[in-house]
Amino acid sequence: MKTQVIMQQLAAKHPGEAEYLQAVQEVLESIEDVYNQHPEFEAAKIVEQMVEPDRIFTFRVNWVNDAGEVCNNLGYRVQFNSAIGPYKGGLRFHRAVTPSMLKFLGFEQTFKNALTTLPMGGAKGGSDFDPVGKSDAEIMRFCQAFMLELWQCIGPDQDVPAGDVGVGGREIGFLNGMYQKLARRYHTGVLTGKGMTWGGSILRPEATGFGALYFTQHLLHKAGKDIKGKKVAISGFGNVAWGAAIKATELGAKVVAISGPDGVCHIPEGITKPMIDYMLVMRASNRNRVQDMSDKFPESALFTAGKKAWSVPCDIALPCAFQNELSLDDAKELIANGCWCCCEVSNMGCQPDAIHHFQHNGILFAPGKAVNAGGVATSGLEMTQNAQHLNWKAEEVDQRLHQIMESIHEQCVRFGTQPDGHVDYVKGANIAGFMKVAQAMLEQGIV
Ligand code: 2IT
């Protein structure tokens, strides 16, 4: 395989799809050596098959806002790969959503889901609907209109959506309500991230952040380090940042920053329980402003407009917001301020040159598809509970999440250990995910 040749062909076929091409390039670069040792993959053109989604649904979503105006949005579901299980992945509601963004996320999801050890294929969906400033009633009407189109494409053994940026428990509730009404048959496991009284799994809301910290612990342990007493900078203040802040604090670290599109809150003494709880209020308000934290806690949270979390000195950086949120300049600033570890929690949170800079400077770095897989893994555990028609206790879910994150770390070490003994977590995660999906595709023939 020649990565460059495949990338050129792909770029010609999909001009302007920058995020998608970026995600594919990273994976192909990582797997090139391994791929070339498997002529059977080459013969079946596994890579050429794997980089294209199985199919994409695109639909128009019309709804009426509180002012009585008609609004038009686009909805999508990208069913990327179902070689190892039903399509599985979140829905993103964000004004910048495009097919390119959802293709990159669906592609990443395929490898991530393979790493979880659970039988789930990869998918992603969403809409360019912008939740900022919307009322609860508007969110409900939009979710209902969105599901009116989506419901035919999904099902417990077909495709199981969940939340992502802009889609949390409230939105999953509205989506599930409309789905059940349309299907006229109760399918408990058609969405994950459900409420606790209607089939949700305990700890699913926390799982992405908790899993990320469990992974970080393994990574630090392997490097002979400990998280206790370390300063952690977190970007964002949504669901993922919230779970990460809880677990980091519980493990004895000090969360010194959270951020938003408006700027950063520096929290010199470390985030507290009331502040962590307030992150949920901020998310539910749809204001998308981190300054609200310093308005509420002016003594402890110091807001600076226009700055990122990476401007706050820390030991460990945890990007928890959006793709490409950490640039080369940010990586340089972090290192200059003493940062020595970056675990990517957002999907593709770091720009490629930022990752290379971390790696060349000996910074411990692990990619999103390994670090954040605890979220979808716990979705998988929710599907299992739904299929069994029962609910596990928190201890059982947490223990399984622990085991899964440990296994993901082991897979990274197994496939990513370099001749000099250091672990390249990017390579490790990509090769481990790729080998599983490629093998599954090969065994099931050309379909
Ligand atoms: O990026 C992700 O892994 C998610 N948004 C969670 C997907 C899921 O199906 O739980």
JSON list of C-alpha atoms in Angstrom, two decimals, residues 112 116 118 120 203-212 214-215 345 368-381 397 400-402 404-405 408:
[
{"chain": "A", "resi": 112, "resn": "LYS", "atom": "CA", "xyz": [-12.50, 2.89, 18.50]},
{"chain": "A", "resi": 116, "resn": "THR", "atom": "CA", "xyz": [-13.53, -1.72, 23.14]},
{"chain": "A", "resi": 118, "resn": "LEU", "atom": "CA", "xyz": [-17.36, -5.35, 22.26]},
{"chain": "A", "resi": 120, "resn": "MET", "atom": "CA", "xyz": [-19.99, -2.86, 17.57]},
{"chain": "A", "resi": 203, "resn": "LEU", "atom": "CA", "xyz": [-22.62, 5.57, 34.74]},
{"chain": "A", "resi": 204, "resn": "ARG", "atom": "CA", "xyz": [-23.15, 6.11, 30.99]},
{"chain": "A", "resi": 205, "resn": "PRO", "atom": "CA", "xyz": [-23.15, 9.92, 31.47]},
{"chain": "A", "resi": 206, "resn": "GLU", "atom": "CA", "xyz": [-19.85, 9.74, 33.38]},
{"chain": "A", "resi": 207, "resn": "ALA", "atom": "CA", "xyz": [-18.30, 6.97, 31.28]},
{"chain": "A", "resi": 208, "resn": "THR", "atom": "CA", "xyz": [-16.33, 8.93, 28.67]},
{"chain": "A", "resi": 209, "resn": "GLY", "atom": "CA", "xyz": [-14.61, 11.08, 31.29]},
{"chain": "A", "resi": 210, "resn": "PHE", "atom": "CA", "xyz": [-14.15, 8.21, 33.78]},
{"chain": "A", "resi": 211, "resn": "GLY", "atom": "CA", "xyz": [-12.76, 5.91, 31.10]},
{"chain": "A", "resi": 212, "resn": "ALA", "atom": "CA", "xyz": [-10.36, 8.63, 29.94]},
{"chain": "A", "resi": 214, "resn": "TYR", "atom": "CA", "xyz": [-8.67, 5.16, 33.87]},
{"chain": "A", "resi": 215, "resn": "PHE", "atom": "CA", "xyz": [-6.71, 5.08, 30.61]},
{"chain": "A", "resi": 345, "resn": "VAL", "atom": "CA", "xyz": [-10.32, 12.89, 25.07]},
{"chain": "A", "resi": 368, "resn": "GLY", "atom": "CA", "xyz": [-8.85, 10.00, 21.33]},
{"chain": "A", "resi": 369, "resn": "LYS", "atom": "CA", "xyz": [-9.94, 6.71, 19.85]},
{"chain": "A", "resi": 370, "resn": "ALA", "atom": "CA", "xyz": [-8.19, 4.91, 22.72]},
{"chain": "A", "resi": 371, "resn": "VAL", "atom": "CA", "xyz": [-8.64, 7.46, 25.52]},
{"chain": "A", "resi": 372, "resn": "ASN", "atom": "CA", "xyz": [-12.33, 8.27, 24.99]},
{"chain": "A", "resi": 373, "resn": "ALA", "atom": "CA", "xyz": [-13.56, 4.76, 24.11]},
{"chain": "A", "resi": 374, "resn": "GLY", "atom": "CA", "xyz": [-15.08, 4.30, 27.58]},
{"chain": "A", "resi": 375, "resn": "GLY", "atom": "CA", "xyz": [-18.12, 6.27, 26.43]},
{"chain": "A", "resi": 376, "resn": "VAL", "atom": "CA", "xyz": [-19.10, 4.01, 23.58]},
{"chain": "A", "resi": 377, "resn": "ALA", "atom": "CA", "xyz": [-17.94, 0.96, 25.56]},
{"chain": "A", "resi": 378, "resn": "THR", "atom": "CA", "xyz": [-20.50, 1.80, 28.25]},
{"chain": "A", "resi": 379, "resn": "SER", "atom": "CA", "xyz": [-23.06, 2.30, 25.48]},
{"chain": "A", "resi": 380, "resn": "GLY", "atom": "CA", "xyz": [-22.21, -1.27, 24.53]},
{"chain": "A", "resi": 381, "resn": "LEU", "atom": "CA", "xyz": [-22.81, -2.31, 28.14]},
{"chain": "A", "resi": 397, "resn": "VAL", "atom": "CA", "xyz": [-20.63, -1.24, 35.16]},
{"chain": "A", "resi": 400, "resn": "ARG", "atom": "CA", "xyz": [-16.36, -3.63, 33.36]},
{"chain": "A", "resi": 401, "resn": "LEU", "atom": "CA", "xyz": [-15.42, -0.13, 32.22]},
{"chain": "A", "resi": 402, "resn": "HIS", "atom": "CA", "xyz": [-12.15, -0.49, 34.16]},
{"chain": "A", "resi": 404, "resn": "ILE", "atom": "CA", "xyz": [-12.17, -2.45, 29.03]},
{"chain": "A", "resi": 405, "resn": "MET", "atom": "CA", "xyz": [-9.90, 0.58, 29.48]},
{"chain": "A", "resi": 408, "resn": "ILE", "atom": "CA", "xyz": [-7.43, -0.92, 25.36]}
]
